[in-house]
Coordinates of C-alpha atoms (C1' of nucleotides) in Angstrom, one line a residue:
Chain A
M1 CA -33.2 26.6 -17.2
Q2 CA -31.0 24.5 -15.1
P3 CA -32.9 23.1 -12.1
S4 CA -30.8 23.2 -9.0
G5 CA -32.1 19.9 -7.7
E6 CA -31.7 20.9 -4.1
T7 CA -35.1 19.8 -3.1
I8 CA -35.6 16.2 -4.3
T9 CA -39.2 15.2 -3.5
Q10 CA -40.8 11.9 -3.9
D11 CA -44.0 12.6 -5.7
C12 CA -43.4 14.2 -9.0
F13 CA -45.3 12.4 -11.7
D14 CA -49.0 12.0 -12.0
C15 CA -49.3 8.3 -11.8
P16 CA -52.4 6.9 -10.1
I17 CA -50.7 7.1 -6.8
R18 CA -48.2 10.0 -6.8
H19 CA -45.2 7.8 -6.5
R20 CA -41.5 8.4 -6.2
A21 CA -40.1 8.5 -9.7
V22 CA -36.9 9.8 -11.3
C23 CA -36.9 13.5 -10.8
A24 CA -37.3 16.4 -8.5
R25 CA -40.3 18.5 -8.0
C26 CA -39.5 21.1 -10.5
E27 CA -41.2 23.1 -13.2
T28 CA -38.8 22.5 -15.9
E29 CA -39.2 21.2 -19.4
E30 CA -37.9 17.7 -18.7
L31 CA -41.1 17.0 -16.8
N32 CA -43.1 17.7 -19.9
L33 CA -40.6 15.8 -21.9
L34 CA -41.1 12.8 -19.6
E35 CA -44.8 13.2 -19.9
E36 CA -44.6 12.8 -23.6
I37 CA -42.7 9.5 -23.5
K38 CA -44.7 8.1 -20.5
Y39 CA -47.3 5.3 -20.7
Y40 CA -48.8 2.8 -18.3
R41 CA -48.9 -0.9 -18.5
S42 CA -50.8 -3.5 -16.5
F43 CA -50.0 -7.1 -15.9
E44 CA -52.0 -9.8 -14.2
A45 CA -50.7 -11.9 -11.3
G46 CA -48.3 -14.5 -12.6
Q47 CA -47.6 -12.8 -15.9
T48 CA -44.0 -12.4 -17.0
V49 CA -43.1 -8.7 -17.7
V50 CA -39.8 -9.5 -19.3
W51 CA -37.9 -12.7 -19.8
S52 CA -34.3 -13.0 -19.0
G53 CA -32.2 -12.3 -22.1
D54 CA -35.0 -10.4 -23.8
K55 CA -34.7 -6.9 -25.1
M56 CA -36.3 -4.4 -22.8
D57 CA -37.2 -1.1 -24.5
F58 CA -38.4 0.8 -21.5
V59 CA -37.6 1.8 -18.0
G60 CA -40.1 2.5 -15.4
S61 CA -41.4 2.2 -11.9
L62 CA -43.9 0.1 -10.2
V63 CA -47.1 2.0 -9.4
S64 CA -49.1 -0.8 -7.6
G65 CA -48.7 -4.4 -6.8
V66 CA -45.7 -6.5 -6.4
A67 CA -43.2 -8.0 -8.9
T68 CA -40.0 -9.9 -8.6
L69 CA -36.6 -10.2 -10.3
S70 CA -35.2 -13.7 -10.5
Q71 CA -32.5 -15.7 -12.1
T72 CA -32.8 -19.4 -13.0
M73 CA -30.1 -22.0 -13.5
E74 CA -30.2 -24.6 -16.3
D75 CA -31.3 -27.3 -13.8
G76 CA -34.2 -25.2 -12.6
R77 CA -32.9 -23.8 -9.3
T78 CA -34.0 -20.2 -9.1
Q79 CA -33.0 -17.3 -6.9
M80 CA -34.9 -14.1 -6.6
V81 CA -32.6 -11.2 -6.7
G82 CA -35.0 -8.3 -6.2
L83 CA -38.4 -7.6 -4.9
L84 CA -40.2 -4.8 -6.5
L85 CA -42.7 -2.9 -4.4
P86 CA -44.6 0.2 -5.3
S87 CA -42.3 3.1 -6.2
D88 CA -39.4 0.9 -7.1
F89 CA -37.6 1.5 -10.3
V90 CA -37.0 -1.2 -13.0
G91 CA -34.7 -0.9 -15.9
R92 CA -31.1 -0.5 -16.9
P93 CA -30.5 2.7 -18.7
G94 CA -27.7 2.2 -21.2
R95 CA -28.2 -1.6 -21.4
I96 CA -30.3 -3.5 -23.9
G97 CA -31.4 -6.7 -22.4
S98 CA -32.6 -7.8 -19.0
P99 CA -30.5 -10.4 -17.3
Y100 CA -33.4 -11.3 -15.0
D101 CA -37.0 -12.5 -15.4
V102 CA -39.4 -9.8 -14.2
I103 CA -42.6 -11.5 -13.0
A104 CA -45.7 -10.0 -11.5
T105 CA -46.7 -11.8 -8.3
T106 CA -49.9 -9.8 -8.0
D107 CA -51.7 -7.7 -10.5
I108 CA -49.5 -4.7 -11.1
V109 CA -49.5 -1.3 -12.9
M110 CA -46.2 0.1 -14.2
C111 CA -45.4 3.6 -15.2
C112 CA -43.1 3.2 -18.2
F113 CA -40.9 5.5 -20.2
R114 CA -39.6 4.6 -23.7
K115 CA -36.0 3.9 -23.2
K116 CA -34.3 5.8 -26.1
P117 CA -35.8 9.2 -25.4
F118 CA -35.4 8.6 -21.6
E119 CA -31.7 8.0 -22.1
A120 CA -31.4 11.0 -24.3
M121 CA -33.0 13.1 -21.6
M122 CA -30.7 11.8 -19.0
Q123 CA -27.7 13.1 -21.0
T124 CA -29.1 16.6 -21.0
T125 CA -30.6 16.7 -17.6
P126 CA -28.0 16.1 -14.9
H127 CA -30.2 15.8 -12.0
V128 CA -32.3 13.1 -13.5
A129 CA -29.2 11.1 -14.1
Q130 CA -28.2 11.8 -10.5
R131 CA -31.6 10.7 -9.2
L132 CA -31.1 7.5 -11.1
L133 CA -27.7 7.0 -9.6
E134 CA -29.2 7.5 -6.2
M135 CA -31.8 4.8 -6.8
T136 CA -29.2 2.4 -8.2
L137 CA -27.1 2.9 -5.1
D138 CA -30.2 2.1 -3.0
E139 CA -30.7 -1.1 -5.0
L140 CA -27.1 -2.0 -4.5
D141 CA -27.4 -1.5 -0.8
A142 CA -30.5 -3.7 -0.7
A143 CA -28.8 -6.4 -2.8
R144 CA -25.8 -6.4 -0.5
E145 CA -27.9 -6.5 2.7
W146 CA -29.6 -9.5 1.1
M147 CA -26.2 -11.2 0.5
L148 CA -25.7 -11.2 4.3
V149 CA -29.2 -12.7 4.7
L150 CA -28.5 -15.4 2.2
G151 CA -25.0 -16.2 3.3
R152 CA -25.1 -16.0 7.0
K153 CA -28.6 -16.1 8.5
T154 CA -30.5 -19.1 9.6
A155 CA -33.9 -20.1 8.1
R156 CA -35.7 -18.5 11.0
E157 CA -33.7 -15.3 10.7
K158 CA -34.3 -15.2 7.0
I159 CA -38.1 -15.4 7.4
A160 CA -38.0 -12.7 10.0
S161 CA -35.8 -10.5 7.8
L162 CA -38.2 -10.8 4.9
L163 CA -41.3 -10.0 7.0
C164 CA -39.5 -6.9 8.3
I165 CA -38.7 -5.7 4.8
I166 CA -42.2 -6.2 3.4
G167 CA -43.9 -5.0 6.5
R168 CA -41.9 -1.9 6.9
R169 CA -42.2 -0.9 3.2
D170 CA -45.9 -1.5 3.4
S171 CA -46.5 0.5 6.5
A172 CA -44.2 3.3 5.4
L173 CA -46.6 3.6 2.4
R174 CA -49.5 3.9 4.8
M175 CA -47.8 6.6 6.8
N176 CA -47.9 4.9 10.2
A177 CA -44.3 4.1 10.3
R178 CA -43.9 5.1 13.9
S179 CA -46.0 2.3 15.2
R180 CA -44.3 -0.6 16.9
S181 CA -46.8 -3.1 15.5
L182 CA -47.7 -4.0 11.9
A183 CA -50.4 -5.6 9.9
F184 CA -50.0 -6.4 6.2
D185 CA -50.7 -8.9 3.5
L186 CA -48.0 -11.2 2.3
P187 CA -47.8 -10.7 -1.5
L188 CA -45.8 -13.8 -2.0
T189 CA -46.5 -17.5 -2.0
R190 CA -44.4 -19.8 0.2
E191 CA -42.5 -20.8 -2.9
A192 CA -41.7 -17.3 -3.9
M193 CA -40.6 -16.6 -0.3
A194 CA -38.4 -19.7 -0.5
D195 CA -36.9 -18.4 -3.8
Y196 CA -36.1 -15.1 -2.3
L197 CA -34.5 -16.6 0.9
G198 CA -32.6 -19.5 -0.7
L199 CA -34.7 -22.1 1.1
T200 CA -37.3 -24.7 0.2
L201 CA -41.0 -24.0 0.5
E202 CA -41.3 -26.7 3.2
T203 CA -38.7 -24.9 5.4
V204 CA -40.4 -21.6 4.9
S205 CA -43.7 -23.1 5.9
R206 CA -42.2 -24.7 9.0
Q207 CA -40.4 -21.6 10.2
V208 CA -43.5 -19.4 9.6
S209 CA -45.5 -21.9 11.7
A210 CA -42.8 -21.8 14.4
L211 CA -42.9 -18.0 14.6
K212 CA -46.7 -18.2 14.8
R213 CA -46.6 -20.8 17.5
E214 CA -44.3 -18.6 19.6
G215 CA -46.4 -15.5 19.2
V216 CA -43.8 -13.5 17.2
I217 CA -46.4 -13.1 14.5
V218 CA -50.2 -13.8 14.2
L219 CA -51.6 -15.3 11.1
Q220 CA -55.1 -14.4 9.9
G221 CA -55.7 -16.8 7.0
K222 CA -52.5 -17.9 5.2
R223 CA -51.5 -14.5 3.9
H224 CA -52.5 -11.8 6.3
I225 CA -49.9 -11.1 9.0
L226 CA -50.0 -9.3 12.3
V227 CA -46.8 -8.3 14.0
P228 CA -47.6 -7.4 17.6
D229 CA -44.1 -6.4 18.4
L230 CA -41.9 -5.1 15.7
D231 CA -38.8 -5.0 17.9
R232 CA -39.2 -8.6 18.7
L233 CA -39.4 -9.5 15.0
M234 CA -36.3 -7.5 14.3
E235 CA -34.5 -9.2 17.0
E236 CA -35.5 -12.5 15.5
A237 CA -34.1 -11.2 12.2
G238 CA -30.7 -10.6 13.9
D239 CA -30.9 -7.1 12.6
D240 CA -28.6 -4.5 14.1
S241 CA -29.7 -1.8 11.7
D242 CA -33.0 -0.1 12.2
G243 CA -33.6 -0.5 8.6
G244 CA -32.8 3.1 8.1
L245 CA -30.3 3.3 5.3
L246 CA -27.4 5.1 6.6
V247 CA -26.7 7.9 4.2
Chain B
M1 CA -17.5 22.2 -24.6
Q2 CA -19.9 19.4 -24.1
P3 CA -18.1 16.1 -24.7
S4 CA -20.4 13.7 -26.5
G5 CA -19.2 10.7 -24.6
E6 CA -19.7 8.4 -27.5
T7 CA -16.4 6.6 -27.1
I8 CA -16.1 5.6 -23.5
T9 CA -12.7 4.0 -23.1
Q10 CA -11.2 2.3 -20.1
D11 CA -7.9 4.0 -19.5
C12 CA -8.3 7.6 -18.9
F13 CA -6.4 8.7 -15.8
D14 CA -2.7 8.5 -15.3
C15 CA -2.6 6.1 -12.4
P16 CA 0.4 3.8 -12.1
I17 CA -1.4 1.3 -14.3
R18 CA -3.7 3.1 -16.7
H19 CA -6.8 1.7 -15.2
R20 CA -10.5 2.1 -15.9
A21 CA -11.8 5.1 -14.0
V22 CA -14.8 7.3 -14.1
C23 CA -14.7 9.1 -17.4
A24 CA -14.3 8.8 -21.1
R25 CA -11.1 9.6 -23.0
C26 CA -11.7 13.2 -23.7
E27 CA -9.7 16.3 -23.8
T28 CA -12.1 18.4 -21.7
E29 CA -11.6 20.4 -18.6
E30 CA -13.0 17.9 -16.2
L31 CA -10.0 15.8 -16.7
N32 CA -7.8 18.6 -15.3
L33 CA -10.4 19.3 -12.6
L34 CA -10.1 15.6 -11.6
E35 CA -6.4 15.8 -11.6
E36 CA -6.5 18.6 -9.1
I37 CA -8.6 16.6 -6.6
K38 CA -6.8 13.3 -7.1
Y39 CA -4.3 11.7 -4.8
Y40 CA -3.0 8.2 -4.1
R41 CA -3.2 6.2 -0.9
S42 CA -1.5 2.9 0.0
F43 CA -2.5 0.3 2.5
E44 CA -0.8 -2.8 3.8
A45 CA -2.4 -6.2 3.7
G46 CA -4.8 -6.6 6.6
Q47 CA -5.3 -2.8 7.1
T48 CA -8.8 -1.5 7.2
V49 CA -9.4 1.3 4.7
V50 CA -12.8 2.3 6.1
W51 CA -14.8 1.0 9.0
S52 CA -18.5 0.4 8.6
G53 CA -20.4 3.4 9.8
D54 CA -17.4 5.7 9.4
K55 CA -17.5 8.9 7.3
M56 CA -15.8 8.4 4.0
D57 CA -14.7 11.6 2.4
F58 CA -13.4 10.2 -0.8
V59 CA -14.3 8.1 -3.8
G60 CA -11.8 6.3 -5.8
S61 CA -10.7 3.1 -7.6
L62 CA -8.3 0.4 -6.8
V63 CA -5.1 0.6 -8.7
S64 CA -3.4 -2.6 -7.5
G65 CA -3.9 -5.3 -5.0
V66 CA -7.2 -6.8 -3.6
A67 CA -9.6 -5.4 -1.1
T68 CA -13.0 -6.6 0.2
L69 CA -16.3 -5.1 1.3
S70 CA -17.9 -6.9 4.2
Q71 CA -20.7 -6.7 6.7
T72 CA -20.6 -8.1 10.2
M73 CA -23.5 -9.0 12.5
E74 CA -23.3 -8.3 16.3
D75 CA -22.5 -11.9 17.0
G76 CA -19.5 -11.9 14.7
R77 CA -20.9 -13.6 11.6
T78 CA -19.5 -11.8 8.6
Q79 CA -20.4 -11.8 5.0
M80 CA -18.3 -10.3 2.3
V81 CA -20.5 -8.3 -0.1
G82 CA -17.9 -7.2 -2.6
L83 CA -14.5 -8.1 -3.9
L84 CA -12.5 -5.2 -5.2
L85 CA -10.0 -6.0 -7.9
P86 CA -7.8 -3.5 -9.8
S87 CA -9.9 -1.0 -11.7
D88 CA -12.9 -1.4 -9.4
F89 CA -14.6 1.7 -8.0
V90 CA -15.2 2.3 -4.3
G91 CA -17.4 5.0 -2.9
R92 CA -20.9 6.3 -2.8
P93 CA -21.3 9.7 -4.3
G94 CA -24.0 11.5 -2.5
R95 CA -23.7 9.4 0.6
I96 CA -21.7 10.2 3.7
G97 CA -20.9 7.0 5.5
S98 CA -19.9 3.6 4.4
P99 CA -22.2 0.7 5.4
Y100 CA -19.4 -1.8 5.0
D101 CA -15.9 -2.4 6.2
V102 CA -13.4 -2.0 3.4
I103 CA -10.3 -4.1 4.1
A104 CA -7.1 -4.6 2.2
T105 CA -6.3 -8.3 1.8
T106 CA -3.1 -7.6 0.0
D107 CA -1.0 -4.5 -0.1
I108 CA -3.0 -2.0 -2.2
V109 CA -2.8 1.3 -3.9
M110 CA -5.9 3.4 -4.4
C111 CA -6.5 6.3 -6.6
C112 CA -8.8 8.7 -4.7
F113 CA -10.7 11.8 -5.4
R114 CA -11.9 14.1 -2.7
K115 CA -15.6 13.6 -2.5
K116 CA -17.1 17.1 -2.3
P117 CA -15.4 18.5 -5.5
F118 CA -15.9 15.1 -7.2
E119 CA -19.7 15.4 -6.6
A120 CA -19.7 19.0 -7.7
M121 CA -18.1 17.9 -10.9
M122 CA -20.6 15.2 -11.5
Q123 CA -23.4 17.7 -11.4
T124 CA -21.8 19.8 -14.2
T125 CA -20.4 17.0 -16.3
P126 CA -23.2 14.6 -17.5
H127 CA -21.0 11.9 -18.9
V128 CA -19.0 11.5 -15.7
A129 CA -22.3 10.9 -13.9
Q130 CA -23.3 8.5 -16.6
R131 CA -20.1 6.6 -16.4
L132 CA -20.7 6.3 -12.6
L133 CA -24.2 5.0 -13.2
E134 CA -22.7 2.5 -15.6
M135 CA -20.3 1.2 -13.0
T136 CA -22.9 1.1 -10.3
L137 CA -25.1 -1.0 -12.6
D138 CA -22.2 -3.4 -13.1
E139 CA -21.7 -3.7 -9.4
L140 CA -25.4 -4.3 -9.0
D141 CA -25.3 -7.1 -11.6
A142 CA -22.3 -8.6 -9.8
A143 CA -24.1 -8.4 -6.4
R144 CA -27.1 -10.1 -7.9
E145 CA -25.1 -12.8 -9.6
W146 CA -23.6 -13.5 -6.2
M147 CA -27.0 -13.7 -4.6
L148 CA -27.6 -16.8 -6.9
V149 CA -24.3 -18.2 -5.7
L150 CA -25.1 -17.7 -2.1
G151 CA -28.7 -18.8 -2.2
R152 CA -28.7 -21.8 -4.5
K153 CA -25.3 -23.2 -5.2
T154 CA -23.5 -26.1 -3.3
A155 CA -20.2 -25.6 -1.6
R156 CA -18.3 -27.1 -4.6
E157 CA -20.1 -24.9 -7.0
K158 CA -19.4 -21.9 -4.9
I159 CA -15.7 -22.5 -4.8
A160 CA -15.7 -23.1 -8.6
S161 CA -17.6 -19.8 -9.1
L162 CA -15.2 -17.9 -7.0
L163 CA -12.2 -19.3 -8.8
C164 CA -13.8 -18.4 -12.2
I165 CA -14.4 -14.8 -11.1
I166 CA -10.9 -14.2 -9.8
G167 CA -9.2 -16.2 -12.5
R168 CA -11.0 -14.5 -15.3
R169 CA -10.5 -11.0 -13.9
D170 CA -6.9 -11.7 -13.5
S171 CA -6.3 -13.1 -16.9
A172 CA -8.4 -10.4 -18.6
L173 CA -5.9 -8.0 -17.0
R174 CA -3.0 -9.8 -18.6
M175 CA -4.7 -9.8 -22.0
N176 CA -4.8 -13.5 -22.6
A177 CA -8.5 -13.8 -22.1
R178 CA -8.9 -16.1 -25.0
S179 CA -7.0 -19.0 -23.4
R180 CA -8.9 -21.9 -22.2
S181 CA -6.5 -22.4 -19.3
L182 CA -5.6 -20.1 -16.4
A183 CA -2.9 -19.6 -13.8
F184 CA -3.2 -17.1 -11.0
D185 CA -2.6 -16.4 -7.4
L186 CA -5.4 -16.6 -4.9
P187 CA -5.4 -13.2 -3.1
L188 CA -7.6 -14.5 -0.3
T189 CA -7.1 -16.7 2.7
R190 CA -9.4 -19.7 3.1
E191 CA -11.3 -17.7 5.8
A192 CA -11.8 -14.8 3.4
M193 CA -13.0 -17.2 0.8
A194 CA -15.4 -18.7 3.3
D195 CA -16.7 -15.2 4.2
Y196 CA -17.4 -14.5 0.6
L197 CA -19.1 -17.8 -0.1
G198 CA -21.2 -18.1 3.1
L199 CA -19.3 -21.2 4.2
T200 CA -16.8 -22.1 6.9
L201 CA -13.1 -22.2 6.2
E202 CA -13.0 -26.0 6.8
T203 CA -15.6 -26.6 4.1
V204 CA -13.6 -24.3 1.7
S205 CA -10.5 -26.2 2.4
R206 CA -12.2 -29.6 1.9
Q207 CA -13.8 -28.5 -1.4
V208 CA -10.6 -27.1 -2.7
S209 CA -8.8 -30.3 -1.9
A210 CA -11.6 -32.3 -3.7
L211 CA -11.3 -30.2 -6.8
K212 CA -7.5 -30.7 -6.7
R213 CA -7.9 -34.5 -6.2
E214 CA -10.1 -34.7 -9.2
G215 CA -7.8 -32.6 -11.4
V216 CA -10.1 -29.7 -12.0
I217 CA -7.4 -27.5 -10.5
V218 CA -3.8 -27.9 -9.8
L219 CA -2.3 -26.3 -6.7
Q220 CA 1.3 -25.1 -6.6
G221 CA 1.8 -24.2 -2.9
K222 CA -1.3 -23.1 -1.1
R223 CA -2.1 -20.0 -3.1
H224 CA -1.0 -20.5 -6.7
I225 CA -3.7 -22.1 -8.9
L226 CA -3.6 -23.7 -12.3
V227 CA -6.8 -24.3 -14.2
P228 CA -6.0 -26.7 -17.0
D229 CA -9.5 -26.6 -18.5
L230 CA -11.5 -23.5 -17.9
D231 CA -14.7 -25.0 -19.4
R232 CA -14.5 -27.8 -16.9
L233 CA -14.3 -25.4 -14.0
M234 CA -17.2 -23.4 -15.4
E235 CA -19.2 -26.5 -15.6
E236 CA -18.4 -27.2 -12.0
A237 CA -19.6 -23.7 -11.2
G238 CA -22.9 -24.5 -12.7
D239 CA -22.5 -21.4 -14.8
D240 CA -24.7 -20.9 -17.8
S241 CA -23.4 -17.5 -18.6
D242 CA -20.0 -17.2 -20.3
G243 CA -19.2 -14.5 -17.7
G244 CA -19.8 -11.9 -20.4
L245 CA -22.2 -9.4 -18.9
L246 CA -25.0 -9.2 -21.3
V247 CA -25.5 -5.6 -22.1
Chain C
dC1 C1' -73.3 -29.4 -2.0
dC2 C1' -69.4 -31.5 -3.6
dG3 C1' -65.3 -32.1 -6.5
dT4 C1' -61.3 -29.9 -8.1
dC5 C1' -57.0 -27.6 -7.8
dA6 C1' -53.5 -24.7 -6.3
dC7 C1' -51.4 -23.7 -2.1
dA8 C1' -49.9 -24.8 2.4
dT9 C1' -48.8 -27.8 6.3
dT10 C1' -46.7 -31.7 8.6
dG11 C1' -43.9 -35.9 9.2
dA12 C1' -40.0 -39.2 8.5
dC13 C1' -35.6 -39.5 7.0
dA14 C1' -31.2 -38.3 4.5
dC15 C1' -27.4 -35.6 3.7
dA16 C1' -24.5 -31.4 3.1
dC17 C1' -22.3 -28.5 5.8
dA18 C1' -21.0 -26.8 10.5
dT19 C1' -18.6 -27.7 14.7
dC20 C1' -15.0 -29.2 17.5
dA21 C1' -10.5 -31.0 17.7
dA22 C1' -5.9 -32.5 16.2
dA23 C1' -2.3 -32.7 13.0
dT24 C1' 0.6 -30.8 9.3
dC25 C1' 2.6 -27.3 6.5
dG26 C1' 5.5 -23.3 5.5
dG27 C1' 7.4 -19.0 6.0
dA28 C1' 9.8 -15.4 9.3
dG29 C1' 13.1 -14.7 12.6
dC30 C1' 17.1 -16.1 15.0
Chain D
dG1 C1' 19.9 -25.4 10.9
dC2 C1' 15.8 -24.8 14.6
dT3 C1' 11.6 -22.6 16.6
dC4 C1' 7.5 -20.4 16.4
dC5 C1' 3.0 -19.3 14.7
dG6 C1' -0.5 -18.5 11.7
dA7 C1' -2.6 -20.8 7.8
dT8 C1' -4.3 -25.0 6.2
dT9 C1' -5.6 -29.7 6.1
dT10 C1' -7.9 -33.6 7.8
dG11 C1' -10.9 -36.4 11.0
dA12 C1' -15.1 -37.4 13.9
dT13 C1' -19.4 -36.1 15.0
dG14 C1' -23.6 -33.1 15.2
dT15 C1' -27.4 -30.6 13.2
dG16 C1' -30.1 -27.6 10.2
dT17 C1' -32.2 -27.9 6.1
dG18 C1' -33.4 -30.6 1.9
dT19 C1' -36.1 -34.4 0.0
dC20 C1' -39.9 -37.2 -0.5
dA21 C1' -44.5 -38.2 0.6
dA22 C1' -49.0 -37.7 2.7
dT23 C1' -52.5 -34.7 4.4
dG24 C1' -55.0 -30.4 5.2
dT25 C1' -57.3 -26.0 3.6
dG26 C1' -59.9 -22.7 1.2
dA27 C1' -61.6 -20.6 -3.2
dC28 C1' -64.0 -21.6 -7.2
dG29 C1' -67.2 -23.7 -10.5
dG30 C1' -70.6 -27.0 -11.8

DNA sequence: CCGTCACATTGACACACATCAAATCGGAGC
DNA sequence: GCTCCGATTTGATGTGTGTCAATGTGACGG
């Protein structure tokens, strides 16, 4: 049976949280096929999931927690190139190694699929391949949006942009996306934020303090953040887009 | 007939130069199908191919010349997020609009496919979809490599990195990739280089002059560049990778 | 309760790059 | 040839962020 793929839904596989994965809600055999090659892995905060250059024999998606993709130069300068939040996909079908370090910044659970059989299934199941293309295009959009942040925004705007991204993803998960205020935990240290933003941790700290002083955000402890007015924060981020990916 | 797709070659379609496109060398019907929906478009230097936000009813690849993808903030700051060289793919199958301005920086020729039928074909022809995924992953890698450049490299390293990328792509095209020296034309103005690198045009100019003064590059006119020692340039770029995408 | 340790904040100062301004170059048109 | 005009170079100065260093904070274990 050839699934038509017209209704792509988000919650297909039975991971602990029913997260967005690679295929449509459908009752066809590839679901079972995927179930056969599926397994879960857990990592503790700080653990490296894959080292840059290493072979990576699985693809998968993040079920819970936060992980990062980063590149490091010989002299130690590092740049984060991706932030993995729950439901995000990791892996490069058709490629062997990983060009990035994948590091868990909190305890995480990943839902993995063995790569070889996964790739085989892609070849025979068009709409899985298409879902993957879909997700890769999303990642590409995110990467390019981040290029604008890195290349043209000020430190303050960078911080605001990061808070927007994390806050919105977090609240979308908790289904109160309509609200014009936010509350969430920062899953990153100041250093990790700096690596994502192309700044130093001191600059990050200073700008977070400044945003706090001016009431754009409220800090409860070092990591819990309240955003009383999301529009204000987005303005600080210099964001024209509502964050809605235009299709 | 289901093509196996085992030998993916680069030069499938009969564009003026036989450039890398979206499918394998294969004798199956989708080639003819593609031929039917294929057409060419030319643009002059400076012309805008697609405006950000506009509908884009085709996908395609660049046959000759150079084009850029860029994003602009309300206040006019712009960041180039992609550089399109001959054989590069443009378009977002499954999406309607373009989130970027696509601008020709030299006269260009594009090989286009009408989007609707192209997408229809993707659904029925697995290995075309896979080739597309392949290319999108390449773009993603390029975008992420550029994030490192934007976030962590100095102005001098940025310039060197850009020269490496353009020079290598150019020489790869002319099949003398083995050579440790390069000669090529810069297809970008100083301003366009600045927009790519997250710098101002003055800084670009100063750093180019510095590299010239120190013999890393030789300028013939404003745009023609000689690189006597590619290794030296790559060292200046702070590049650990040999530019070979690790697979 | 107190030391320890990682994480974060704050301050003083330096420097790379931006900004503003002027001069020079080089090709197109006449 | 000459003029014009955008592209580029070069100079003087300002500023945002990096660097180095000291201090503060909170969680954890003895």
